[in-house]
XYZ file of C-alpha atoms in Angstrom:
651
model
C -29.681 4.651 -4.179
C -29.212 1.697 -6.818
C -30.992 0.674 -10.218
C -32.795 -2.028 -10.989
C -34.787 -4.109 -13.587
C -33.911 -7.848 -13.891
C -34.073 -10.532 -11.585
C -31.754 -9.952 -8.679
C -27.920 -11.966 -8.045
C -27.119 -13.146 -5.067
C -26.524 -10.362 -2.569
C -22.393 -9.666 -2.383
C -20.566 -9.296 0.733
C -21.467 -6.181 3.117
C -19.944 -3.898 2.541
C -20.787 -4.267 -0.883
C -20.467 -2.178 -4.329
C -24.507 -1.745 -5.374
C -24.345 -4.621 -8.045
C -27.768 -6.328 -7.764
C -29.447 -5.806 -10.944
C -29.773 -2.075 -11.271
C -29.363 -1.861 -7.578
C -27.086 0.788 -6.692
C -25.887 2.748 -4.268
C -27.389 1.974 -0.418
C -29.247 4.969 1.472
C -27.423 3.451 4.491
C -29.319 4.419 7.840
C -29.622 4.522 11.014
C -30.632 3.293 14.756
C -29.007 0.213 16.210
C -27.814 3.200 19.070
C -27.712 0.329 22.545
C -30.194 2.064 24.549
C -29.216 4.579 26.895
C -25.965 5.345 24.818
C -25.194 8.890 24.265
C -23.183 10.610 20.894
C -19.846 12.645 21.528
C -19.606 15.359 18.863
C -16.496 16.108 18.205
C -16.569 19.762 17.042
C -18.370 20.572 14.098
C -16.178 21.854 10.847
C -17.595 25.460 11.301
C -21.119 26.251 13.041
C -23.632 25.070 12.140
C -26.001 28.586 12.454
C -23.466 30.666 10.280
C -22.807 28.184 7.648
C -26.781 28.200 7.728
C -27.481 32.015 7.381
C -24.609 32.529 4.642
C -26.457 29.788 3.228
C -29.809 30.456 3.528
C -28.480 34.478 2.384
C -27.261 33.270 -0.717
C -30.880 32.294 -2.583
C -34.443 33.927 -2.198
C -37.178 30.975 -3.114
C -39.573 29.721 -3.668
C -37.051 28.058 -6.986
C -38.202 27.238 -10.584
C -36.408 26.966 -14.010
C -35.459 29.824 -17.147
C -34.353 27.086 -19.600
C -32.247 24.346 -18.597
C -31.315 26.373 -15.680
C -32.985 26.172 -11.987
C -33.616 29.997 -10.637
C -34.454 31.830 -7.308
C -37.376 33.897 -6.459
C -34.449 37.148 -7.592
C -33.725 34.773 -11.269
C -30.651 34.277 -10.204
C -28.757 30.646 -10.998
C -29.179 27.997 -8.171
C -27.090 24.799 -9.696
C -28.372 22.426 -7.196
C -25.220 21.302 -5.309
C -27.168 17.583 -3.845
C -26.789 15.071 -1.778
C -28.884 12.182 -0.655
C -30.000 12.042 3.093
C -30.848 8.065 2.869
C -32.935 6.248 5.168
C -36.206 7.148 5.358
C -37.142 4.989 1.752
C -36.141 2.002 4.089
C -32.827 -0.221 4.578
C -34.856 -3.676 4.817
C -32.869 -6.297 2.023
C -36.581 -8.463 2.230
C -35.355 -11.446 3.972
C -35.200 -12.675 7.734
C -35.725 -10.730 10.656
C -36.537 -7.341 10.693
C -35.455 -6.514 13.735
C -31.613 -8.016 13.069
C -29.455 -5.655 11.292
C -27.030 -7.684 9.403
C -30.741 -8.302 6.875
C -30.658 -4.655 6.210
C -28.178 -2.187 3.914
C -25.138 -2.678 4.902
C -25.811 -4.122 7.917
C -26.989 -0.807 8.386
C -31.118 -0.366 9.801
C -32.611 2.606 9.858
C -35.845 2.362 11.619
C -37.135 4.296 8.549
C -36.118 7.911 9.417
C -32.593 9.697 8.531
C -29.543 7.847 8.471
C -27.771 8.963 11.811
C -30.095 10.418 14.231
C -28.703 7.757 16.382
C -25.310 8.698 16.553
C -25.021 12.408 15.893
C -26.783 15.385 16.840
C -28.794 16.952 13.761
C -27.200 20.567 13.554
C -23.441 18.303 13.917
C -25.124 16.198 10.762
C -26.086 19.924 9.088
C -22.480 21.062 9.807
C -21.264 18.594 8.215
C -23.465 18.878 5.167
C -22.127 22.790 5.267
C -18.267 21.431 5.132
C -18.934 19.298 1.672
C -20.481 22.361 0.275
C -23.829 20.986 0.062
C -26.793 24.053 -0.898
C -30.179 21.160 -0.360
C -31.135 18.064 0.269
C -32.474 15.074 -1.438
C -34.620 13.136 1.285
C -36.023 9.835 -0.234
C -39.223 8.375 1.369
C -41.464 5.911 1.444
C -44.931 6.037 0.611
C -45.119 3.882 4.082
C -43.471 6.637 6.382
C -46.869 8.849 5.582
C -49.286 6.260 6.546
C -47.420 4.993 9.603
C -48.132 5.690 13.138
C -46.448 3.823 15.335
C -42.845 5.581 16.830
C -39.417 4.772 16.049
C -37.442 2.988 18.932
C -35.680 5.294 21.171
C -32.425 4.633 20.568
C -33.059 5.224 16.873
C -32.871 8.658 18.305
C -30.711 8.768 21.067
C -28.608 11.394 20.363
C -31.450 13.801 19.316
C -33.671 13.226 22.519
C -36.131 15.474 20.823
C -37.414 12.454 18.650
C -38.514 10.290 20.672
C -41.739 8.996 20.955
C -42.260 10.282 17.050
C -43.246 8.635 14.413
C -41.363 8.082 11.074
C -43.600 10.989 9.153
C -42.609 13.160 12.214
C -39.259 12.686 12.435
C -38.987 13.937 8.869
C -41.215 16.773 10.165
C -38.039 17.641 12.020
C -35.400 17.094 9.963
C -36.797 19.250 7.126
C -37.606 21.465 9.511
C -33.760 22.087 10.947
C -32.806 21.414 7.321
C -34.456 24.516 5.772
C -33.778 27.316 8.836
C -30.071 26.284 8.379
C -30.650 27.088 4.453
C -30.371 24.240 2.238
C -33.229 23.594 0.255
C -35.103 20.293 0.463
C -36.744 18.397 -2.336
C -38.414 14.972 -0.886
C -38.077 12.328 -3.425
C -40.494 9.310 -3.695
C -37.788 6.352 -3.377
C -40.056 3.258 -2.255
C -43.581 2.101 -1.641
C -42.906 -0.433 0.871
C -39.718 0.306 3.627
C -37.961 -2.577 1.537
C -34.457 -1.959 -0.208
C -33.447 -2.033 -2.842
C -33.237 -2.659 -7.052
C -34.756 -5.261 -8.540
C -38.271 -6.789 -7.968
C -38.596 -5.356 -4.374
C -42.191 -4.332 -4.007
C -40.996 -0.661 -5.420
C -41.123 -1.086 -8.919
C -43.315 1.703 -9.959
C -44.889 4.326 -8.402
C -48.018 2.264 -8.798
C -46.517 -1.208 -7.390
C -48.520 -2.236 -3.972
C -50.427 0.595 -4.377
C -52.730 2.646 -6.599
C -51.864 5.540 -8.939
C -54.736 7.277 -7.002
C -52.921 6.597 -3.456
C -49.578 7.456 -5.016
C -50.826 10.575 -6.152
C -52.859 11.848 -2.866
C -49.498 10.593 -0.503
C -48.119 13.594 -2.097
C -50.607 15.787 -2.480
C -50.900 15.486 1.049
C -47.378 15.905 1.190
C -47.111 19.256 -0.738
C -49.802 21.026 1.335
C -48.377 19.809 4.927
C -45.010 21.584 3.644
C -46.379 24.461 1.871
C -45.496 26.792 4.342
C -42.036 26.447 4.173
C -40.939 28.190 1.217
C -37.022 26.166 1.636
C -39.207 22.814 0.935
C -39.016 23.468 -3.063
C -39.272 20.814 -4.978
C -41.118 16.671 -5.133
C -38.882 14.565 -6.895
C -41.746 11.906 -8.296
C -40.376 8.152 -8.245
C -37.626 6.762 -8.114
C -36.006 4.536 -10.492
C -38.863 2.633 -12.241
C -38.000 -0.175 -13.764
C -39.857 -3.468 -14.882
C -41.499 -5.440 -12.888
C -41.646 -9.328 -13.019
C -43.982 -9.406 -16.090
C -44.265 -5.917 -17.675
C -41.739 -3.060 -18.361
C -43.149 0.834 -17.941
C -44.087 2.759 -20.718
C -43.555 6.657 -21.943
C -46.741 7.397 -23.978
C -48.768 4.003 -23.925
C -51.861 5.499 -21.894
C -52.135 2.182 -19.994
C -51.627 2.103 -16.731
C -47.612 1.304 -17.057
C -47.386 4.856 -18.384
C -44.730 6.812 -16.488
C -45.420 9.769 -19.001
C -48.900 10.341 -18.311
C -48.141 9.426 -14.323
C -46.209 12.015 -14.015
C -47.734 14.810 -15.469
C -51.343 13.829 -13.930
C -49.135 13.969 -10.686
C -46.989 17.330 -11.322
C -50.655 18.965 -12.018
C -52.406 17.454 -9.212
C -48.964 19.022 -6.640
C -49.079 22.113 -8.384
C -52.376 22.979 -7.404
C -51.798 22.047 -3.739
C -48.580 24.066 -3.812
C -47.624 26.152 -6.963
C -44.458 26.844 -5.637
C -43.534 23.407 -5.396
C -40.403 22.207 -8.735
C -41.680 19.361 -10.305
C -38.538 16.608 -10.659
C -39.166 13.553 -13.222
C -36.723 10.752 -13.317
C -36.648 8.440 -16.894
C -37.304 4.932 -16.830
C -34.413 3.281 -15.109
C -34.649 -0.131 -17.272
C -36.394 -2.349 -19.699
C -36.670 -5.911 -20.773
C -35.407 -8.610 -19.179
C -31.470 -9.018 -18.989
C -30.750 -11.279 -20.765
C -28.115 -11.935 -24.251
C -30.994 -12.925 -26.510
C -33.540 -10.686 -25.039
C -34.443 -6.698 -25.463
C -33.501 -4.517 -22.681
C -31.728 -1.548 -21.191
C -32.015 1.384 -19.844
C -34.204 4.260 -21.638
C -33.331 7.193 -19.247
C -34.098 10.255 -20.749
C -34.128 9.854 -24.477
C -38.232 9.441 -24.479
C -37.650 13.168 -23.835
C -36.977 13.843 -27.088
C -40.126 12.637 -28.626
C -42.349 13.639 -25.897
C -41.714 15.486 -23.039
C -44.033 16.963 -20.224
C -46.388 20.459 -20.323
C -47.216 21.335 -16.777
C -49.750 24.453 -16.210
C -46.699 26.169 -14.359
C -44.016 25.489 -17.784
C -41.737 26.906 -15.171
C -41.349 24.348 -12.337
C -40.536 21.053 -14.959
C -36.503 19.710 -13.172
C -35.904 16.547 -15.325
C -33.277 14.046 -13.254
C -30.846 11.124 -14.406
C -29.070 8.308 -12.570
C -25.461 6.826 -13.599
C -23.618 4.613 -11.174
C -20.171 3.250 -13.561
C -21.149 -0.620 -12.663
C -24.281 -0.429 -14.602
C -24.109 0.826 -18.365
C -26.912 1.359 -21.035
C -28.368 -1.634 -21.102
C -26.181 -3.353 -18.850
C -28.448 -3.910 -15.473
C -24.846 -3.963 -13.230
C -25.745 -7.667 -12.610
C -23.306 -10.590 -12.147
C -24.011 -13.903 -12.304
C -27.550 -14.014 -13.121
C -29.331 -11.190 -14.967
C -25.061 -10.000 -16.318
C -25.306 -9.538 -19.887
C -21.591 -9.306 -21.876
C -22.781 -5.463 -22.959
C -20.802 -2.935 -22.064
C -20.439 -1.121 -18.357
C -20.166 2.809 -18.355
C -17.483 2.182 -16.118
C -16.171 0.164 -19.187
C -16.082 3.163 -22.201
C -13.915 5.057 -23.002
C -13.809 8.928 -22.676
C -15.578 9.136 -25.669
C -18.164 6.994 -25.785
C -18.980 8.176 -21.869
C -19.594 11.881 -23.139
C -21.911 10.750 -25.772
C -23.702 8.469 -23.530
C -24.862 10.599 -21.012
C -25.231 13.235 -23.167
C -27.292 11.087 -25.618
C -29.428 9.799 -22.463
C -29.383 12.802 -19.589
C -28.275 16.316 -20.699
C -28.992 16.544 -24.496
C -32.505 17.834 -22.380
C -30.834 21.397 -21.535
C -30.624 22.335 -25.016
C -31.308 25.424 -25.193
C -35.073 26.635 -26.792
C -36.850 22.838 -27.385
C -39.748 21.755 -26.501
C -37.750 19.367 -24.465
C -35.435 22.036 -22.690
C -35.675 21.695 -19.420
C -32.968 21.246 -16.449
C -31.135 18.390 -16.329
C -30.107 16.764 -12.102
C -27.921 14.055 -12.378
C -29.881 13.070 -8.936
C -27.917 10.088 -8.136
C -23.896 9.104 -8.994
C -21.412 8.032 -6.149
C -18.758 5.004 -5.996
C -16.957 3.229 -3.239
C -14.814 5.628 -1.607
C -12.421 4.592 1.264
C -10.339 1.489 1.429
C -12.681 1.067 -2.089
C -9.836 -0.107 -4.669
C -12.133 -0.321 -7.428
C -9.568 1.837 -10.016
C -13.115 0.383 -12.927
C -14.611 2.201 -11.055
C -12.307 5.344 -10.161
C -11.394 6.529 -12.963
C -15.016 6.017 -14.124
C -15.986 8.550 -10.799
C -13.302 10.937 -12.422
C -13.883 10.803 -15.788
C -18.249 11.247 -15.332
C -17.119 13.901 -12.523
C -15.060 15.829 -15.526
C -18.540 15.327 -17.606
C -20.601 17.514 -14.802
C -17.693 20.216 -14.329
C -17.677 20.652 -18.170
C -21.577 20.233 -18.611
C -22.478 22.890 -15.295
C -24.429 20.463 -13.652
C -27.631 19.880 -11.428
C -25.877 17.067 -9.154
C -26.638 14.993 -6.253
C -24.312 12.223 -5.191
C -25.748 9.252 -3.211
C -25.118 8.612 -0.345
C -24.372 10.766 2.475
C -24.876 9.136 5.774
C -23.888 6.152 7.151
C -22.355 4.644 9.807
C -18.493 3.073 10.772
C -18.275 -0.307 12.578
C -16.740 -1.624 15.601
C -13.288 -1.280 13.522
C -13.247 2.232 12.844
C -13.966 1.592 8.886
C -17.133 2.704 6.740
C -19.712 0.380 6.930
C -20.731 1.884 3.247
C -17.946 2.957 2.062
C -20.292 5.242 -0.345
C -21.191 7.365 2.067
C -20.005 10.460 2.625
C -19.575 11.225 5.909
C -19.790 8.037 8.392
C -20.558 8.792 11.967
C -19.377 5.145 14.827
C -21.733 4.624 17.938
C -20.880 7.271 19.770
C -20.993 9.994 16.969
C -17.143 10.287 15.768
C -17.636 11.558 12.623
C -15.309 9.735 9.721
C -15.725 12.276 6.148
C -14.763 12.441 2.896
C -12.874 15.331 3.747
C -10.484 13.399 5.837
C -7.739 11.750 4.894
C -7.902 8.235 3.080
C -10.174 8.809 0.525
C -9.568 8.977 -2.721
C -12.568 10.460 -3.652
C -12.166 13.886 -2.366
C -10.779 15.555 -4.495
C -13.163 14.270 -7.649
C -15.447 15.954 -5.423
C -13.238 19.655 -4.387
C -13.262 19.569 -8.448
C -17.276 19.365 -8.916
C -18.110 21.267 -5.614
C -15.482 24.734 -6.543
C -15.882 24.195 -10.336
C -16.285 27.358 -12.415
C -20.235 27.932 -13.417
C -22.764 30.003 -14.374
C -23.710 32.002 -11.086
C -26.280 35.813 -11.312
C -29.148 36.503 -13.369
C -30.492 33.835 -16.023
C -32.235 36.006 -18.729
C -35.642 34.867 -19.209
C -36.626 32.654 -21.913
C -38.785 31.799 -24.818
C -40.471 28.401 -23.540
C -42.034 26.042 -26.059
C -43.777 23.099 -25.107
C -45.750 20.515 -26.436
C -48.694 18.688 -26.013
C -50.041 15.593 -26.473
C -53.662 13.981 -27.146
C -52.520 10.700 -28.568
C -54.922 9.282 -25.945
C -56.966 12.033 -23.982
C -57.144 15.855 -23.326
C -54.334 17.408 -22.345
C -55.146 20.547 -20.446
C -52.512 22.491 -19.103
C -54.317 25.943 -18.165
C -55.605 26.083 -15.066
C -58.571 28.138 -16.566
C -59.561 25.579 -18.882
C -59.084 23.457 -15.714
C -61.740 24.908 -13.706
C -63.960 24.773 -16.678
C -66.353 22.803 -17.382
C -65.324 20.453 -20.825
C -65.122 22.849 -24.145
C -65.560 20.126 -26.943
C -67.714 17.029 -25.256
C -66.619 13.547 -27.171
C -63.616 15.619 -28.520
C -59.684 14.744 -27.611
C -58.672 18.641 -26.009
C -55.082 19.654 -25.971
C -55.037 23.510 -23.722
C -51.405 25.575 -23.928
C -50.126 26.577 -20.502
C -52.166 29.934 -19.666
C -48.771 31.967 -20.062
C -48.426 30.293 -23.946
C -50.453 30.422 -27.436
C -50.919 27.709 -29.980
C -47.684 27.189 -32.684
C -48.020 24.184 -34.158
C -49.873 20.974 -35.473
C -48.914 18.230 -36.672
C -51.403 16.681 -39.262
C -52.870 13.630 -38.339
C -51.430 12.847 -35.243
C -52.926 15.162 -32.175
C -50.490 16.839 -31.300
C -49.314 20.854 -30.872
C -47.403 22.972 -29.928
C -47.280 26.239 -27.673
C -45.098 29.221 -26.771
C -44.420 32.410 -25.192
C -41.725 33.759 -27.227
C -43.299 37.118 -27.906
C -46.563 35.766 -25.634
C -49.554 39.141 -25.194
C -50.800 39.779 -23.143
C -54.719 38.117 -22.503
C -57.521 40.291 -22.132
C -59.864 39.902 -19.239
C -62.922 38.132 -20.809
C -63.997 34.780 -22.254
C -62.529 32.602 -24.228
C -64.265 31.771 -27.496
C -64.777 28.370 -28.321
C -64.414 28.211 -32.127
C -66.746 25.661 -34.281
C -67.325 26.977 -38.197
C -66.603 29.363 -40.033
C -67.825 32.524 -38.681
C -64.968 34.953 -38.299
C -63.563 33.897 -41.310
C -63.782 37.186 -43.421
C -61.070 36.712 -46.366
C -60.985 32.957 -47.700
C -57.370 32.547 -47.418
C -57.668 28.423 -47.758
C -59.998 27.851 -50.687
C -61.767 24.823 -50.802
C -60.665 23.688 -47.512
C -62.973 24.165 -44.121
C -61.282 27.122 -41.721
C -61.273 27.407 -38.329
C -60.503 30.501 -37.449
C -60.471 32.955 -34.207
C -62.350 36.479 -33.841
C -60.518 39.132 -34.926
C -57.669 40.382 -31.794
C -58.079 37.027 -30.578
C -55.097 34.495 -30.562
C -55.488 30.202 -30.617
C -54.662 28.502 -27.432
C -56.371 25.196 -27.643
C -57.820 22.910 -29.775
C -59.674 19.504 -30.358
C -60.214 16.507 -32.450
C -62.127 13.932 -33.373
C -60.081 10.727 -34.677
C -58.051 13.384 -34.878
C -59.766 15.702 -37.417
C -60.354 19.023 -36.706
C -63.053 19.193 -34.151
C -62.825 22.836 -32.247
C -60.544 25.753 -31.820
C -59.956 28.006 -28.964
C -59.111 31.619 -28.978
C -58.201 33.912 -25.821
C -58.436 37.272 -26.979
C -55.058 39.643 -27.037
C -54.843 42.939 -24.608
C -53.846 44.714 -27.135
C -54.482 44.740 -31.444
C -52.913 42.277 -32.493
C -52.354 42.741 -36.952
C -54.694 41.090 -39.514
C -52.276 40.470 -42.519
C -50.283 36.931 -42.659
C -49.434 33.955 -44.082
C -50.826 30.258 -44.618
C -48.912 27.413 -43.985
C -49.109 24.447 -45.638
C -48.134 21.553 -43.814
C -50.316 18.586 -45.850
C -46.929 17.558 -48.315
C -44.302 17.843 -45.796
C -42.854 19.188 -42.584
C -43.529 23.425 -42.965
C -41.378 24.584 -39.804
C -39.059 27.957 -39.755
C -35.405 27.313 -40.216
C -34.664 29.484 -37.513
C -36.181 30.153 -33.896
C -37.887 27.908 -31.265
C -38.373 24.376 -30.913
C -37.004 23.742 -34.754
C -34.626 21.055 -33.190
C -37.008 19.081 -31.276
C -39.258 16.537 -33.254
C -42.840 17.142 -31.346
C -45.203 14.799 -33.823
C -42.768 12.502 -34.666
C -44.544 10.589 -38.442
C -46.379 13.528 -38.582
C -45.850 16.291 -41.248
C -45.664 19.461 -38.917
C -46.916 23.171 -39.126
C -45.213 25.678 -37.180
C -45.749 29.314 -37.168
C -42.417 31.990 -37.069
C -41.559 32.558 -32.978
C -43.141 36.425 -33.576
C -46.404 34.771 -34.814
C -49.820 33.375 -34.045
C -52.195 31.088 -34.514
C -55.386 32.746 -36.531
C -56.610 29.891 -37.803
C -57.109 25.875 -39.212
C -57.150 24.655 -42.084
C -59.157 21.186 -42.617
C -61.015 19.679 -45.684
C -62.649 15.839 -45.725
C -61.948 15.992 -49.428
C -59.544 13.953 -51.784
C -59.264 11.403 -48.385
C -57.372 13.714 -46.289
C -60.101 13.114 -43.248
C -60.861 16.481 -41.805
C -56.773 17.255 -39.795
C -55.195 20.159 -40.581
C -53.451 21.508 -43.585
C -52.592 24.960 -43.085
C -52.020 27.097 -40.237
C -53.406 31.080 -40.461
C -50.068 32.855 -39.037
C -50.323 36.291 -38.141
C -47.377 39.009 -37.253
C -47.611 39.408 -33.377
C -46.700 43.131 -33.854
């Protein structure tokens, strides 16, 4: 959509490039049709039914992840070649008469439904999406839409009379049904709380701006249940461009009610309980701080993931997302006038600098074998096209799409649909397809749009396809402030270590490492043995210790034939170990990994390049080993924190 953060500068002339502190690409919308007007669509680029059938046959839902790739149910790569069909997030800019199109983004009043339905039949819009080479649609919506019981005006759906009398939610139902029947994957995006568009201090800064976290999650669970029988609704993009409000920044891991990391994990797990098939898409923090040259400020994006990533109850469902626009920057809000600083914009960076910044802020997450490894979806980027003469923005767009091609990145351009005005020119030059009041199309694929070569380069680029091998996962547990329970098994049971903070690995994984005095843990499924039926064991004493493998230390050790899958701490001191029985015999021989005086981690293997417990010594078993025990002591001022692991081979 755009960007955000700091105070909002004066709105530039319309149509405009998205300036405003972190404002960005607007979601053009629709409605505004003359009552009774009928659209006269021109022929579609290709028959929608044929193109849709071909797309539908090309992939099998549901989607999941393997390493840095999204894959379909057959394990084949499904590269997200997406666009944002905006409108249902609202277009009202917050001042003046809400019924006056002049007070809406690019003079396009959406009536809070996807743009274009007043001008063009939906099947024609989908045919135009196919012609662009898309296989998936990011569908922004406002929380207000979930609760809106008022039918949209008939004029808002003039080209789709079957939608007359329906509410915005019912129209989203119809749009989702049409998209998925035509083969597209749909990712729902919680873009705003209210219908106000967009950016900076608009009341939509956080997931809990204008609503509680509980209401936000409840809305997501409602939608997950609403669409769970439609497997081509593949993802929940949890929140768009979280940013600072007037007084407070969002944070990543502080444990308070502005903690985006915690909110994402809570929401993701509740959504997966309602619909286990959905991808959970998490976008980084878009803006922190006050944008002046005298105050700290910046756009963290995904950088915090390097030391604090997410572990969900279904670890193959996490996708991270990031947004990039040329007129913003890693420390530039995108503003002109108030809120502008001397920091460079992305379009000001040299080619080498831009490559490094995009990697540092987002694409590093795709590095294999780390606790943070996941697909990264560049779910918004874009530029003003037809008629836009901004040379720096054009150069940036070319260089940025080159980066996406080189990295074989998943992407979603902003926005897909806009309007042409009475003069035949786009009202939002960023839109890839513009429709006149009577349905004539002006597309990026038709002469006169400078973005066409770059778009064709992007959609036609060679990339990984076909089967993606299953590879081991590593995930971290974070007990910094509270429990981190990623085990569906343990979530269904009573508290197994009352009064203590608990970390439980996903059911497909086991414990691989611990941080000393941090409460952090590392899980993996590398060589994971199946779990046998039967109860898991909570170990609080030395009853299962048969050999003194850490003389003078207290030891928590799993029973023979069991491996550690969780742990609990009290004030970072070891309290208990949780062990699951293996379905096959496990060797009893092993080695002791001490980490009381420094890190002791394998030189090679998984999660060795990422810091999953910053500031703490870390002990980690090798990929072919399991944690069978933990040693700790209150002597010598060690305060009961873990000092050693008993690591035993899996075979």
